[in-house]
Coordinates of C-alpha atoms in Angstrom, one line a residue:
M1 CA 53.6 -22.6 -41.3
A2 CA 50.6 -22.4 -38.9
R3 CA 49.0 -25.8 -38.2
T4 CA 45.6 -26.2 -39.7
T5 CA 42.8 -27.4 -37.4
I6 CA 40.4 -29.8 -38.9
P7 CA 36.9 -29.0 -37.6
L8 CA 35.2 -31.6 -35.5
T9 CA 32.3 -33.8 -36.7
D10 CA 29.5 -35.5 -34.7
T11 CA 31.0 -38.9 -35.6
K12 CA 34.4 -38.0 -34.3
I13 CA 32.9 -36.7 -31.1
K14 CA 30.7 -39.8 -30.6
T15 CA 33.6 -42.2 -31.1
A16 CA 36.0 -40.4 -28.9
K17 CA 36.8 -42.7 -26.0
P18 CA 38.1 -41.7 -22.5
T19 CA 41.7 -42.5 -21.5
D20 CA 43.7 -42.5 -18.3
K21 CA 44.4 -38.8 -18.8
E22 CA 42.3 -35.8 -20.1
Y23 CA 42.8 -34.9 -23.7
T24 CA 41.2 -32.4 -26.1
L25 CA 39.6 -32.4 -29.5
Q26 CA 40.1 -29.0 -31.2
D27 CA 37.4 -27.5 -33.4
G28 CA 39.3 -24.3 -34.1
N29 CA 39.0 -20.6 -33.2
G30 CA 39.4 -21.3 -29.5
L31 CA 36.7 -24.0 -29.3
Y32 CA 37.6 -27.5 -28.1
L33 CA 36.1 -30.5 -26.4
L34 CA 37.7 -31.8 -23.2
I35 CA 37.5 -35.6 -22.8
K36 CA 37.8 -36.6 -19.2
P37 CA 38.8 -40.1 -17.9
S38 CA 35.2 -40.4 -16.5
G39 CA 33.8 -40.2 -20.0
S40 CA 32.5 -36.6 -19.6
K41 CA 32.9 -34.4 -22.7
I42 CA 32.9 -30.7 -21.9
W43 CA 32.9 -27.8 -24.4
R44 CA 35.4 -25.0 -23.7
F45 CA 36.3 -21.8 -25.3
N46 CA 39.8 -20.4 -25.0
Y47 CA 40.4 -16.6 -25.4
Y48 CA 42.3 -13.5 -24.3
R49 CA 40.6 -11.3 -21.7
P50 CA 39.8 -7.8 -23.3
V51 CA 41.4 -5.8 -20.5
T52 CA 44.3 -7.9 -19.1
K53 CA 45.1 -9.7 -22.3
K54 CA 45.6 -12.9 -20.3
R55 CA 44.5 -16.2 -21.6
T56 CA 41.5 -17.8 -20.0
L57 CA 38.6 -20.1 -20.8
V58 CA 34.9 -20.4 -20.4
S59 CA 32.7 -23.5 -20.3
F60 CA 29.9 -23.9 -22.8
G61 CA 28.4 -27.1 -21.2
S62 CA 28.6 -30.8 -21.8
Y63 CA 28.1 -32.9 -24.9
P64 CA 25.6 -34.2 -26.0
A65 CA 23.4 -31.8 -24.0
V66 CA 25.2 -29.0 -25.9
S67 CA 25.6 -30.2 -29.5
L68 CA 28.4 -29.4 -31.8
A69 CA 26.3 -26.8 -33.6
D70 CA 25.2 -25.3 -30.3
A71 CA 28.8 -25.0 -29.1
R72 CA 29.8 -23.3 -32.3
Q73 CA 27.0 -20.8 -31.9
K74 CA 28.2 -20.1 -28.4
R75 CA 31.7 -19.5 -29.8
E76 CA 30.4 -17.0 -32.3
N77 CA 28.4 -15.2 -29.5
A78 CA 31.5 -15.1 -27.4
K79 CA 33.6 -13.6 -30.3
E80 CA 30.9 -10.9 -30.8
L81 CA 31.2 -10.0 -27.1
L82 CA 35.0 -9.9 -27.4
A83 CA 34.7 -7.6 -30.4
K84 CA 32.8 -5.2 -28.1
G85 CA 35.3 -5.5 -25.3
I86 CA 33.1 -7.7 -23.2
D87 CA 34.6 -10.6 -21.3
P88 CA 32.5 -13.7 -22.1
Q89 CA 33.2 -15.3 -18.7
E90 CA 32.1 -12.2 -16.8
H91 CA 29.1 -11.9 -19.2
K92 CA 28.1 -15.5 -18.4
Q93 CA 28.4 -14.9 -14.6
A94 CA 26.3 -11.8 -14.8
E95 CA 23.7 -13.6 -16.9
E96 CA 23.6 -16.5 -14.4
Q97 CA 23.2 -14.0 -11.6
R98 CA 20.4 -12.3 -13.4
L99 CA 18.5 -15.6 -14.0
F100 CA 19.0 -16.5 -10.4
E101 CA 17.6 -13.2 -9.2
E102 CA 14.6 -13.5 -11.6
K103 CA 13.8 -16.9 -10.3
N104 CA 14.1 -15.8 -6.7
N105 CA 12.5 -12.4 -6.9
T106 CA 9.0 -13.7 -6.3
F107 CA 5.9 -11.5 -6.0
E108 CA 5.9 -12.0 -2.3
K109 CA 9.5 -11.0 -1.9
I110 CA 9.1 -7.9 -4.0
A111 CA 5.9 -7.1 -2.1
S112 CA 7.8 -7.3 1.2
S113 CA 10.4 -4.8 -0.1
W114 CA 7.7 -2.5 -1.3
F115 CA 5.8 -2.8 2.0
Q116 CA 8.9 -1.7 4.0
I117 CA 8.9 1.6 2.1
K118 CA 5.1 1.8 2.3
S119 CA 5.3 1.5 6.1
K120 CA 7.3 4.7 6.3
S121 CA 4.6 6.8 4.5
N122 CA 2.8 7.9 7.7
L123 CA -0.2 5.6 7.2
Q124 CA -1.9 4.5 10.3
E125 CA -0.8 1.1 11.7
A126 CA -4.3 -0.3 11.2
T127 CA -4.3 0.7 7.5
L128 CA -0.9 -0.9 7.0
K129 CA -2.0 -4.1 8.6
D130 CA -5.1 -4.2 6.4
I131 CA -2.9 -3.7 3.3
W132 CA -0.6 -6.5 4.1
R133 CA -3.3 -8.8 5.3
S134 CA -5.3 -8.3 2.0
L135 CA -2.2 -9.5 0.1
E136 CA -1.7 -12.5 2.4
L137 CA -5.3 -13.5 2.0
H138 CA -6.1 -12.8 -1.7
V139 CA -2.8 -12.6 -3.6
F140 CA 0.1 -14.6 -2.1
P141 CA -1.7 -18.0 -2.2
T142 CA -2.0 -17.7 -6.0
V143 CA 1.0 -15.7 -7.2
G144 CA 3.2 -15.3 -4.1
N145 CA 5.9 -17.8 -5.1
T146 CA 5.9 -16.8 -8.8
A147 CA 8.9 -15.0 -10.2
I148 CA 8.0 -11.3 -10.8
T149 CA 9.3 -11.6 -14.4
E150 CA 6.8 -14.5 -15.2
L151 CA 3.7 -12.8 -14.0
K152 CA 1.0 -11.9 -16.5
A153 CA -2.3 -10.0 -16.1
R154 CA -4.1 -13.4 -16.1
H155 CA -2.3 -14.5 -12.9
F156 CA -3.7 -11.6 -11.0
I157 CA -7.2 -11.8 -12.4
T158 CA -7.3 -15.4 -11.4
A159 CA -6.2 -14.4 -7.8
L160 CA -9.0 -11.9 -7.6
E161 CA -11.8 -14.1 -9.0
P162 CA -12.8 -15.6 -5.6
L163 CA -13.4 -12.0 -4.3
K164 CA -15.5 -11.3 -7.4
A165 CA -17.5 -14.5 -6.9
Q166 CA -18.3 -13.3 -3.3
G167 CA -19.6 -10.0 -4.8
K168 CA -16.9 -8.0 -3.0
L169 CA -16.2 -5.7 -5.9
E170 CA -14.9 -2.9 -3.6
S171 CA -12.3 -5.3 -2.2
V172 CA -11.4 -6.4 -5.7
K173 CA -10.7 -2.7 -6.5
R174 CA -8.6 -2.1 -3.4
V175 CA -6.5 -5.3 -3.7
A176 CA -6.0 -4.6 -7.5
Q177 CA -4.7 -1.2 -6.5
R178 CA -2.2 -2.7 -4.0
I179 CA -1.1 -5.3 -6.6
N180 CA -0.4 -2.4 -9.0
E181 CA 1.6 -0.5 -6.3
V182 CA 3.9 -3.6 -5.9
M183 CA 4.3 -4.1 -9.6
Y184 CA 5.1 -0.4 -10.3
Y185 CA 7.7 -0.6 -7.5
A186 CA 9.2 -3.6 -9.4
V187 CA 9.3 -1.5 -12.5
N188 CA 10.9 1.4 -10.7
V189 CA 13.7 -0.7 -9.1
G190 CA 14.4 -2.4 -12.4
F191 CA 13.1 -5.9 -11.9
I192 CA 10.7 -5.7 -14.8
D193 CA 10.3 -3.3 -17.7
A194 CA 6.5 -2.9 -17.6
N195 CA 3.6 -3.6 -15.3
P196 CA 1.3 -6.3 -16.7
A197 CA -1.3 -5.7 -13.9
A198 CA -1.9 -2.0 -15.0
K199 CA -5.4 -2.6 -16.4
I200 CA -6.6 -5.7 -14.5
T201 CA -9.6 -3.8 -13.0
A202 CA -11.0 -3.7 -16.5
A203 CA -11.7 -7.4 -16.2
F204 CA -14.2 -6.8 -13.3
E205 CA -17.4 -4.9 -12.9
N206 CA -17.2 -1.5 -11.3
P207 CA -18.5 -1.5 -7.7
V208 CA -21.8 0.3 -7.2
V209 CA -21.0 3.4 -5.1
K210 CA -23.2 3.4 -2.0
N211 CA -23.6 6.5 0.2
L212 CA -22.9 5.8 3.8
P213 CA -26.2 5.8 5.8
A214 CA -27.0 9.1 7.5
L215 CA -29.9 10.9 9.1
R216 CA -31.5 14.1 8.1
P217 CA -30.6 17.0 10.5
E218 CA -34.2 17.1 11.8
Q219 CA -33.9 13.4 12.8
L220 CA -30.9 14.1 15.1
P221 CA -33.2 14.5 18.2
E222 CA -34.5 11.0 17.6
L223 CA -30.9 9.7 17.8
M224 CA -30.1 11.7 20.9
S225 CA -33.3 10.5 22.6
A226 CA -32.4 6.9 21.8
L227 CA -28.9 7.3 23.2
Q228 CA -30.4 8.7 26.4
G229 CA -32.7 5.7 26.8
V230 CA -30.0 3.1 27.0
N231 CA -27.1 2.5 29.4
I232 CA -24.0 3.7 27.4
E233 CA -20.7 4.4 29.1
R234 CA -20.1 8.0 29.7
Q235 CA -16.8 8.0 27.9
T236 CA -18.4 6.4 24.8
Y237 CA -21.2 9.1 24.8
C238 CA -18.6 11.8 25.1
L239 CA -16.6 10.4 22.2
L240 CA -19.9 10.3 20.1
Q241 CA -20.7 13.9 21.0
W242 CA -17.1 15.0 20.3
Q243 CA -17.1 13.4 16.8
L244 CA -20.5 14.9 16.1
L245 CA -19.6 18.4 17.3
T246 CA -16.2 18.5 15.5
M247 CA -17.4 16.9 12.3
T248 CA -14.4 14.7 12.2
R249 CA -13.9 11.1 10.9
P250 CA -14.1 8.3 13.5
A251 CA -10.4 7.6 13.8
E252 CA -9.6 11.3 14.0
A253 CA -12.0 11.8 16.9
A254 CA -11.1 8.6 18.8
E255 CA -7.4 9.3 18.7
T256 CA -7.5 12.9 19.9
T257 CA -4.6 13.7 22.3
W258 CA -4.5 16.4 24.9
D259 CA -1.5 18.0 23.4
E260 CA -3.5 18.7 20.2
I261 CA -5.9 20.8 22.2
D262 CA -5.4 24.6 22.8
I263 CA -8.0 25.4 25.4
D264 CA -7.0 29.2 25.5
D265 CA -7.5 29.7 21.8
K266 CA -10.3 27.2 21.6
L267 CA -8.6 25.2 18.8
W268 CA -8.0 21.6 18.1
T269 CA -5.0 21.0 15.7
I270 CA -4.9 17.5 14.2
P271 CA -1.4 16.8 12.8
A272 CA -1.0 15.8 9.1
S273 CA 0.1 12.3 10.1
R274 CA -3.4 11.6 11.5
M275 CA -5.4 13.1 8.6
K276 CA -6.7 11.2 5.6
M277 CA -5.3 13.8 3.2
K278 CA -2.1 14.1 5.2
R279 CA -2.6 17.9 5.8
E280 CA -2.8 19.5 9.2
H281 CA -6.4 20.3 10.1
I282 CA -7.4 23.1 12.6
I283 CA -10.9 22.9 14.2
P284 CA -12.4 25.8 16.2
L285 CA -14.0 24.4 19.3
S286 CA -17.6 25.4 20.1
P287 CA -18.7 25.8 23.8
Q288 CA -20.4 22.4 23.5
A289 CA -17.1 20.8 22.4
L290 CA -15.2 22.5 25.2
A291 CA -17.8 21.1 27.6
I292 CA -17.0 17.6 26.5
L293 CA -13.3 18.2 27.3
E294 CA -14.3 19.5 30.7
I295 CA -16.1 16.2 31.3
M296 CA -13.1 14.1 30.1
K297 CA -10.4 16.1 32.0
P298 CA -10.8 14.3 35.3
I299 CA -11.1 11.0 33.5
S300 CA -8.2 11.2 31.1
G301 CA -6.3 14.5 31.8
H302 CA -3.4 12.5 33.1
R303 CA -3.2 10.3 30.0
E304 CA -2.1 10.9 26.4
H305 CA -5.5 10.5 24.8
V306 CA -8.6 12.4 25.6
F307 CA -10.6 9.2 25.0
P308 CA -8.4 6.4 26.3
S309 CA -9.3 2.7 25.9
M310 CA -11.5 1.5 28.7
K311 CA -9.6 -1.8 28.5
S312 CA -6.0 -2.5 29.4
P313 CA -3.7 -1.1 28.2
H314 CA -5.2 2.3 28.9
T315 CA -2.3 3.9 27.0
K316 CA -4.2 3.3 23.7
P317 CA -7.1 5.3 22.4
M318 CA -10.7 4.0 22.2
N319 CA -11.4 2.0 19.1
S320 CA -12.7 4.1 16.2
Q321 CA -15.6 1.7 15.8
T322 CA -16.9 2.3 19.4
V323 CA -19.3 4.9 18.2
N324 CA -20.6 2.7 15.5
A325 CA -21.3 0.0 18.1
A326 CA -23.2 2.5 20.2
I327 CA -25.3 3.5 17.2
K328 CA -26.2 -0.1 16.4
R329 CA -27.0 -0.7 20.1
V330 CA -29.7 2.0 20.1
G331 CA -31.4 0.6 17.0
F332 CA -30.0 2.7 14.2
A333 CA -28.2 0.0 12.4
G334 CA -28.7 0.5 8.6
R335 CA -29.9 4.0 9.2
L336 CA -26.7 5.7 10.4
V337 CA -22.9 5.1 10.8
A338 CA -20.5 7.3 12.7
H339 CA -19.1 8.7 9.5
G340 CA -22.6 9.9 8.7
F341 CA -22.3 12.6 11.4
R342 CA -20.4 14.6 8.8
S343 CA -23.2 14.3 6.3
I344 CA -25.7 15.5 8.9
A345 CA -23.6 18.5 9.7
S346 CA -22.9 19.3 6.0
T347 CA -26.6 19.1 5.2
A348 CA -27.6 21.3 8.1
L349 CA -24.9 23.9 7.4
N350 CA -25.7 24.1 3.7
E351 CA -29.4 24.5 4.4
K352 CA -28.6 27.2 6.9
G353 CA -26.8 29.1 4.1
F354 CA -23.2 28.9 5.3
P355 CA -20.6 29.4 2.4
P356 CA -19.9 26.0 0.7
D357 CA -16.1 26.6 0.7
V358 CA -16.2 27.2 4.5
I359 CA -18.2 24.0 5.0
E360 CA -15.7 22.1 2.9
A361 CA -12.8 23.5 4.8
A362 CA -14.5 22.4 8.1
L363 CA -14.9 18.9 6.7
A364 CA -11.1 18.9 5.8
H365 CA -12.0 18.3 2.1
I366 CA -8.9 19.4 0.1
D367 CA -9.4 22.1 -2.5
S368 CA -7.6 21.2 -5.7
N369 CA -6.7 24.9 -6.2
E370 CA -3.4 25.5 -4.4
V371 CA -3.9 29.3 -4.1
R372 CA -7.5 29.1 -3.0
R373 CA -6.5 26.3 -0.5
A374 CA -4.0 28.6 1.1
Y375 CA -6.5 31.4 1.2
N376 CA -9.1 29.1 2.8
R377 CA -6.6 28.2 5.5
A378 CA -5.8 31.8 6.3
I379 CA -9.3 33.4 6.0
Y380 CA -11.9 30.8 6.8
L381 CA -10.8 30.1 10.4
E382 CA -12.8 33.0 11.8
Q383 CA -15.8 32.2 9.6
R384 CA -15.6 28.6 10.8
R385 CA -15.6 29.7 14.4
E386 CA -19.0 31.3 13.9
M387 CA -20.2 28.2 11.9
M388 CA -19.0 25.7 14.5
D389 CA -20.7 27.7 17.3
W390 CA -23.9 27.5 15.3
W391 CA -23.5 23.8 14.8
G392 CA -22.8 23.3 18.5
E393 CA -26.0 25.0 19.4
F394 CA -27.9 22.9 16.8
V395 CA -26.6 19.7 18.4
E396 CA -27.4 21.0 21.9
E397 CA -31.0 21.9 20.9
A398 CA -31.4 18.4 19.5
S399 CA -30.4 17.1 22.9
H400 CA -32.9 19.4 24.6
K401 CA -35.6 18.2 22.3
K402 CA -34.7 14.7 23.4
T403 CA -35.2 15.7 27.0
N404 CA -38.5 17.4 26.3
N405 CA -39.7 14.3 24.4
N406 CA -39.0 12.2 27.5
K407 CA -41.2 14.4 29.8

């Protein structure tokens, strides 16, 4: 006849005294309390492994931290796992590992993993530095050491409040976007099930969109005259003219390399890696643009960049903000920024009556229609040659007016 085990009681457990040797108090169905000579009382569950059928045991913790009722509940949970073919010991280890990872997978750690992938996305180095720096300044101090699983929308909103208080709503929007990229990465790799930061921008006012300051086309001679009236380095003036004539963005112009230029075909091909929209951009070069290259050839023809830095190391290009500094220097601060050259060109070309699609193609604005975009690329190049030549003459005339005004 099988021996009947009398279930334990709290009184029996409390009154159990340690001896020179370990002994056990059985509760039945594999659960027992181990009494150690030190006085420790440890709950253990004895069972057969589902696969090997070998006997083993798993600890449920110490009494009284784990009460008799708690230990019995753990036994029932273990029996449920065994009924499903799951080893309670392996399940416990996996759960402990999961909790350890949750605690140690902080926002900053996950952001670092995300950033490693982000760094391979062909973004410019300056952009990548700006992204990471914004997280270091505005997010990590508040939530960097918080486990990713514990973060709520309120945590991120609190982190962004100082930026809001400074009126930097554009920065709030940018940083919130970067927070969301990190959190969606955490979702995609399985650390969290949903992104609690998905709608945090709704907690802030929308930034007021301000157009970048730019001149009217008829005001261009005024700028050219002002530039002529101050002592600006020849290389800086050439970069300014190059950006104006090619209708490119500041960084695209400043980082021009000689191997991107085809003098014979009068074309400048900017690789996708340097373009904002990550698509190769081909620019027909007007005679005036080619003249700039002729000026720069003796200066930088032996170097990689057409407009190399005037400071050591000369292997780097000029800073994209050089033209902006020149514009401020001649008294146009608040009236014009370098990016505004594109607006001047767009206005002049539209008022002249050039086809809007051709102008948009020249500005490297991406058409949302795939078929039309392919057509634009194939057909508009010749039309753009004519348009860029007209624009080159327009800029040259503005320079002549400058000269005439100085007589």
